[in-house]
Tab-separated table of C-alpha atoms (C1' of nucleotides) in Angstrom:
chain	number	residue	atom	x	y	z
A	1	UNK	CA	-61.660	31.659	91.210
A	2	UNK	CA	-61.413	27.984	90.361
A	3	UNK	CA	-57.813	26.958	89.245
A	4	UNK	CA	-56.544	23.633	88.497
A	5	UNK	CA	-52.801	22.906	87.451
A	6	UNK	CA	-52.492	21.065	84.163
A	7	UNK	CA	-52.295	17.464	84.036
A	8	UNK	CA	-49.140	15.299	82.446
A	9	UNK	CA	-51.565	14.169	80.620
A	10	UNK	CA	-52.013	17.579	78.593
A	11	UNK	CA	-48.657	17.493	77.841
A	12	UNK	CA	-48.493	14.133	76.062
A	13	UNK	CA	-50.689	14.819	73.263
A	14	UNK	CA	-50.107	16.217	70.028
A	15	UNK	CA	-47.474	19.234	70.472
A	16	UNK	CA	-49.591	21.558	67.554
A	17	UNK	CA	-52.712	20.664	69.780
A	18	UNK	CA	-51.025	21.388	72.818
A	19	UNK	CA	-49.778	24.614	71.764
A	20	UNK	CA	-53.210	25.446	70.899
A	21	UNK	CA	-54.545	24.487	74.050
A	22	UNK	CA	-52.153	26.400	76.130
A	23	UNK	CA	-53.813	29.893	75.086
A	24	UNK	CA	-55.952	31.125	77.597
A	25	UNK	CA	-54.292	29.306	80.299
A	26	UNK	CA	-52.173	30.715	82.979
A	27	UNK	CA	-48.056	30.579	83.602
A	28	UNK	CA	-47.386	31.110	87.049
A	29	UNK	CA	-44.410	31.130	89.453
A	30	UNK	CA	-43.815	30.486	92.807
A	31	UNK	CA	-40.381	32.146	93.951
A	32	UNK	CA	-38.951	33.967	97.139
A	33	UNK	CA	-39.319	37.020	95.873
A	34	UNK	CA	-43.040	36.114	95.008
A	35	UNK	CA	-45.692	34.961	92.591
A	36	UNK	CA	-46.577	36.343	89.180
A	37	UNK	CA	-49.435	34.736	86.435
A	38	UNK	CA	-49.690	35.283	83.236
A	39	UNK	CA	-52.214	34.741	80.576
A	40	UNK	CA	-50.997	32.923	77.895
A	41	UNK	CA	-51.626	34.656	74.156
A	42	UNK	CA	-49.346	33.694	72.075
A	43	UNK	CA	-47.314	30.230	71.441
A	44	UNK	CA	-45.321	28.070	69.272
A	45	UNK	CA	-44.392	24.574	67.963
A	46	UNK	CA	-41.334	23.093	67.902
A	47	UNK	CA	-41.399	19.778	66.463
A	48	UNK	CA	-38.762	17.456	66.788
A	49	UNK	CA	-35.737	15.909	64.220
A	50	UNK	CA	-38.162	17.095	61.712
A	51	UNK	CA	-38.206	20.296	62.460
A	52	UNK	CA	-35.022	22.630	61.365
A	53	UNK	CA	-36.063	25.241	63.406
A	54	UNK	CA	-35.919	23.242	66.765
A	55	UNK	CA	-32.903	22.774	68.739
A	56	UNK	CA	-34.151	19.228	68.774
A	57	UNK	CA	-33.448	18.650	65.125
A	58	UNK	CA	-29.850	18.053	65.445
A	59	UNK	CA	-30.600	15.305	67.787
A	60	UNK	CA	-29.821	15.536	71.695
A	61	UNK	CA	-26.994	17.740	73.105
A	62	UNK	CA	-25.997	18.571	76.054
A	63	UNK	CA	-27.917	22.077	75.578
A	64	UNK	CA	-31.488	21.031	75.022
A	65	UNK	CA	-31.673	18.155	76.571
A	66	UNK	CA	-34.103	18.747	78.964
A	67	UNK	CA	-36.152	19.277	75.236
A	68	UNK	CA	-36.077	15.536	75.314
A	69	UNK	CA	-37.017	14.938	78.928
A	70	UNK	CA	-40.466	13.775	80.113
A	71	UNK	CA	-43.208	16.115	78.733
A	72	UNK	CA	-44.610	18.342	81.362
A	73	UNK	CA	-41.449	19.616	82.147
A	74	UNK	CA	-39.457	22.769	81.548
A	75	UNK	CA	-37.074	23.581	78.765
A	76	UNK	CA	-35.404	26.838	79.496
A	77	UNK	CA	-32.544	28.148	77.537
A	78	UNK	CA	-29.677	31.091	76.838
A	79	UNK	CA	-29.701	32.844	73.987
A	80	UNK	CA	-28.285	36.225	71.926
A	81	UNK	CA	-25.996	36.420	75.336
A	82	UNK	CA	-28.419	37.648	77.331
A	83	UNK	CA	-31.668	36.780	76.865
A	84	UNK	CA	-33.573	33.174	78.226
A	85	UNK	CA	-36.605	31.576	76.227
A	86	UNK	CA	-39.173	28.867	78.621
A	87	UNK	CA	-40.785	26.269	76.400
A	88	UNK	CA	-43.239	23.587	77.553
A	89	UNK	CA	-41.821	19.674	77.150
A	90	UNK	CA	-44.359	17.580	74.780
A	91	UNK	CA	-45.315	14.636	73.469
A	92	UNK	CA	-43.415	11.946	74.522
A	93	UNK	CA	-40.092	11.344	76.091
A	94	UNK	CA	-37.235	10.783	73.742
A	95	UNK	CA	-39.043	13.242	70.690
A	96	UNK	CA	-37.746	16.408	71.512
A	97	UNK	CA	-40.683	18.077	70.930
A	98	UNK	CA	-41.950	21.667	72.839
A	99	UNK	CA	-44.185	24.635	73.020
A	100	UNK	CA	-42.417	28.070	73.583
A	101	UNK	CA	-44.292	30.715	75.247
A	102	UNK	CA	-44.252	34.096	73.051
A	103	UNK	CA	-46.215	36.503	75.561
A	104	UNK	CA	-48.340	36.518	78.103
A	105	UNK	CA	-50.870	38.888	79.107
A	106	UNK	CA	-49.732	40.233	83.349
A	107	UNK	CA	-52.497	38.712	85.598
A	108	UNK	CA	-51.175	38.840	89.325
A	109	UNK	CA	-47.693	40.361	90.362
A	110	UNK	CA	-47.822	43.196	88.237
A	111	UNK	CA	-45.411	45.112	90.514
A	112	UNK	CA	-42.928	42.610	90.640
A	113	UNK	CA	-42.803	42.251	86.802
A	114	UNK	CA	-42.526	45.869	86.624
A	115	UNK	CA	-40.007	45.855	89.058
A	116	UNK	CA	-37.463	42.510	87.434
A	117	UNK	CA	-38.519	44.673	84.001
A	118	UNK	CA	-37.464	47.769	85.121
A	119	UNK	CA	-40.378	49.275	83.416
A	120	UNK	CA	-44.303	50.553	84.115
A	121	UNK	CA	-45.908	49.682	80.895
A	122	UNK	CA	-48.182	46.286	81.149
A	123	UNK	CA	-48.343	46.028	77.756
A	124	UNK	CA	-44.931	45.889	76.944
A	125	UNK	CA	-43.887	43.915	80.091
A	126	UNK	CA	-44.412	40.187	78.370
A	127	UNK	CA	-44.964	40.571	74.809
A	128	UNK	CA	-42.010	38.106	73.456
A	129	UNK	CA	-40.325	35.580	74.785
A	130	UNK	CA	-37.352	36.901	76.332
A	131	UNK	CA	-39.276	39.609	78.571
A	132	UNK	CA	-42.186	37.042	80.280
A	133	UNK	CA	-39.001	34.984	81.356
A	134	UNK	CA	-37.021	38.111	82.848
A	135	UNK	CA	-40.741	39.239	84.250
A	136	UNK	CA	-41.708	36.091	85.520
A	137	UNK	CA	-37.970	35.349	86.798
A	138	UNK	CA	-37.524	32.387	85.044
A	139	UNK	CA	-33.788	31.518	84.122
A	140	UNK	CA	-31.635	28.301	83.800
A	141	UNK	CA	-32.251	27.133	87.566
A	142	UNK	CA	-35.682	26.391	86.404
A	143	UNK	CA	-34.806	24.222	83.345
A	144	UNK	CA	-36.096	20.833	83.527
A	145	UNK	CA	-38.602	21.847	86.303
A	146	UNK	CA	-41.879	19.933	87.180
A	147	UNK	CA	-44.432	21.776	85.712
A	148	UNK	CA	-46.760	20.563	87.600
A	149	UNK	CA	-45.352	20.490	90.981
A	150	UNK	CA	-42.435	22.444	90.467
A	151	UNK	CA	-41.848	26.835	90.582
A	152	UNK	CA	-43.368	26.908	87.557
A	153	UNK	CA	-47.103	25.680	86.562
A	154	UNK	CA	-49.346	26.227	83.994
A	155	UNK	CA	-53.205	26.518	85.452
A	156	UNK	CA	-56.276	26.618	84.163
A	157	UNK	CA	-58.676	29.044	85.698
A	158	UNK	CA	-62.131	28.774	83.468
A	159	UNK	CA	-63.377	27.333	80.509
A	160	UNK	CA	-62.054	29.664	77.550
A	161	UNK	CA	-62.500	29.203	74.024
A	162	UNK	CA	-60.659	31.946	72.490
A	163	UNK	CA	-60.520	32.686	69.225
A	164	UNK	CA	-57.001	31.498	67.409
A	165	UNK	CA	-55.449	33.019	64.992
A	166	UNK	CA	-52.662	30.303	63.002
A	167	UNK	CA	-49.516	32.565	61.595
A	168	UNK	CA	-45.719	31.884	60.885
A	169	UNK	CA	-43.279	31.629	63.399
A	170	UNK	CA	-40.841	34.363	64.479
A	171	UNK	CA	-37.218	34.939	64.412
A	172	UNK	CA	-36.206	31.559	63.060
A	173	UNK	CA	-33.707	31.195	59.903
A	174	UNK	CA	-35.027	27.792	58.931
A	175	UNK	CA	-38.435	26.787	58.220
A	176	UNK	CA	-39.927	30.208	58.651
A	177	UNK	CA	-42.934	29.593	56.623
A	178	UNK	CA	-44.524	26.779	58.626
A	179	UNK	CA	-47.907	27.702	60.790
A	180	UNK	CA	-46.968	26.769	63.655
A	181	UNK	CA	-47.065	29.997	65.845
A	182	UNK	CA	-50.563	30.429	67.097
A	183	UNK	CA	-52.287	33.330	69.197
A	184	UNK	CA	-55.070	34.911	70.887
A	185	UNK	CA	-57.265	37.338	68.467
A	186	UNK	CA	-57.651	40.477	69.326
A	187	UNK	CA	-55.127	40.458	72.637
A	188	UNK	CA	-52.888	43.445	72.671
A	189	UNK	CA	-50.335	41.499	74.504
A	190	UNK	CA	-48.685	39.550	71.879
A	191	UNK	CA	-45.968	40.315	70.411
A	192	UNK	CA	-46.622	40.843	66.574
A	193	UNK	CA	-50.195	41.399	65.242
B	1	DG	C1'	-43.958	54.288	62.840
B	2	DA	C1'	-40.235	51.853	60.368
B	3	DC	C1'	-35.664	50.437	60.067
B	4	DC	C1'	-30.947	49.422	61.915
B	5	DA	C1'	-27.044	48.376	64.930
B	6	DG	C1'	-25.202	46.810	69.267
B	7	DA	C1'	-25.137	44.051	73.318
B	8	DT	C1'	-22.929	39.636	75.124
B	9	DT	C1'	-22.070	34.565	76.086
B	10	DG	C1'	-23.065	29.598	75.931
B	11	DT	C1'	-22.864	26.055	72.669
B	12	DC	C1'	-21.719	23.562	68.678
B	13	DT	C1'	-18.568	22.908	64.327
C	1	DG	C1'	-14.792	30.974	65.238
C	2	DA	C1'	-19.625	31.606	64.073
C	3	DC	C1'	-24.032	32.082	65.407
C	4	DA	C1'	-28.369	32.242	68.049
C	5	DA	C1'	-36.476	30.580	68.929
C	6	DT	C1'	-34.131	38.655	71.180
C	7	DC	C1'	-34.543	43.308	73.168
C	8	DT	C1'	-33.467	48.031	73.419
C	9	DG	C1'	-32.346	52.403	71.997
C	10	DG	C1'	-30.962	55.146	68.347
C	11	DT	C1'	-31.969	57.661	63.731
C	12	DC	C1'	-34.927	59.300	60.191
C	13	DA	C1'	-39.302	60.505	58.587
DNA sequence: GACCAGATTGTCT
DNA sequence: GACAATCTGGTCA
């Protein structure tokens, strides 16, 4: 199958149009303990100061800085204790500006996933955001990693043109009404229909 | 199937 | 000292 890791490039544009773009592609990582893919089905924006939902809108901390790194990069963070999140860097350096991954539909490493999951059912092995990190073993070592060079990459395997469906985001306090979670019709790998 | 509480810790006020 | 871009397992129907 032809596969081609996203660009910088991709990254730098428009973080709503990036998020868009990002369904139907592939997260993948490359660990010791082996390589899992994902399809991607379901994402969403963070914008930057202007955005009361993102970490960024407080300006930079020591926490998300990484958020406000070169785009192309990744932001990975703890939350709730116990549970990590992996967002895409956008637009440009200095913005604070990202694309977290929601779910992801299990491609290749299936057993693995199963395996960091503890549990046999694909469907419910990355459907939110906390579960494709654990699956995928993503945690903070990989924050601020090269997407694409680095453990983690994002690929592109055909030309897709899925259908998007444009909702509300999820589990945010502030500025819960805003479209800005996007996903995949039909795919019953996201998280929420 | 829907709703609710508990887990557990880094980070910011 | 409060809270968080969540998940899981329980109860009740």
């Amino acid at each position: 199958m032809q596969e081609k890791v996203l660009s910088k490039k991709f990254y730098e544009g428009d973080t709503v149009e990036v998020a868009r773009g990002l369904l139907g592609k592939y997260l993948a990582t490359f660990l010791p303990e082996g390589v899992t893919v994902g399809k991607i089905v379901e994402t969403e924006s963070y914008l930057g100061t202007a955005d009361p939902a993102s970490h960024s809108f407080k300006g930079p901390t020591k926490r998300n800085a990484s958020m406000f790194g070169l785009p192309g990069h990744a932001y990975v963070y703890f939350t709730y204790g116990m549970h990590y999140c992996f967002n895409a860097v956008t637009g440009r350096e200095g913005v604070g500006e990202a694309v977290l991954i929601r779910a992801l539909e299990p491609v290749e490493g299936i057993k693995l996933m199963q395996k960091r999951r503890g549990m046999k059912d694909t469907v419910q092995l990355c459907n939110g955001p906390a579960k494709l990190t654990q699956a995928l073993g993503i945690d903070r070592q990989l924050n601020g990693c090269n997407l694409t060079q680095g453990s983690i990459r994002i690929l592109q395997r055909q030309e897709e043109k899925p259908e998007i469906v444009t909702a509300p985001r999820i589990g945010i306090s502030q500025a819960k009404d805003l479209p800005l979670r996007f996903y995949i019709r039909g795919s019953r790998y996201i998280s929420k229909p």
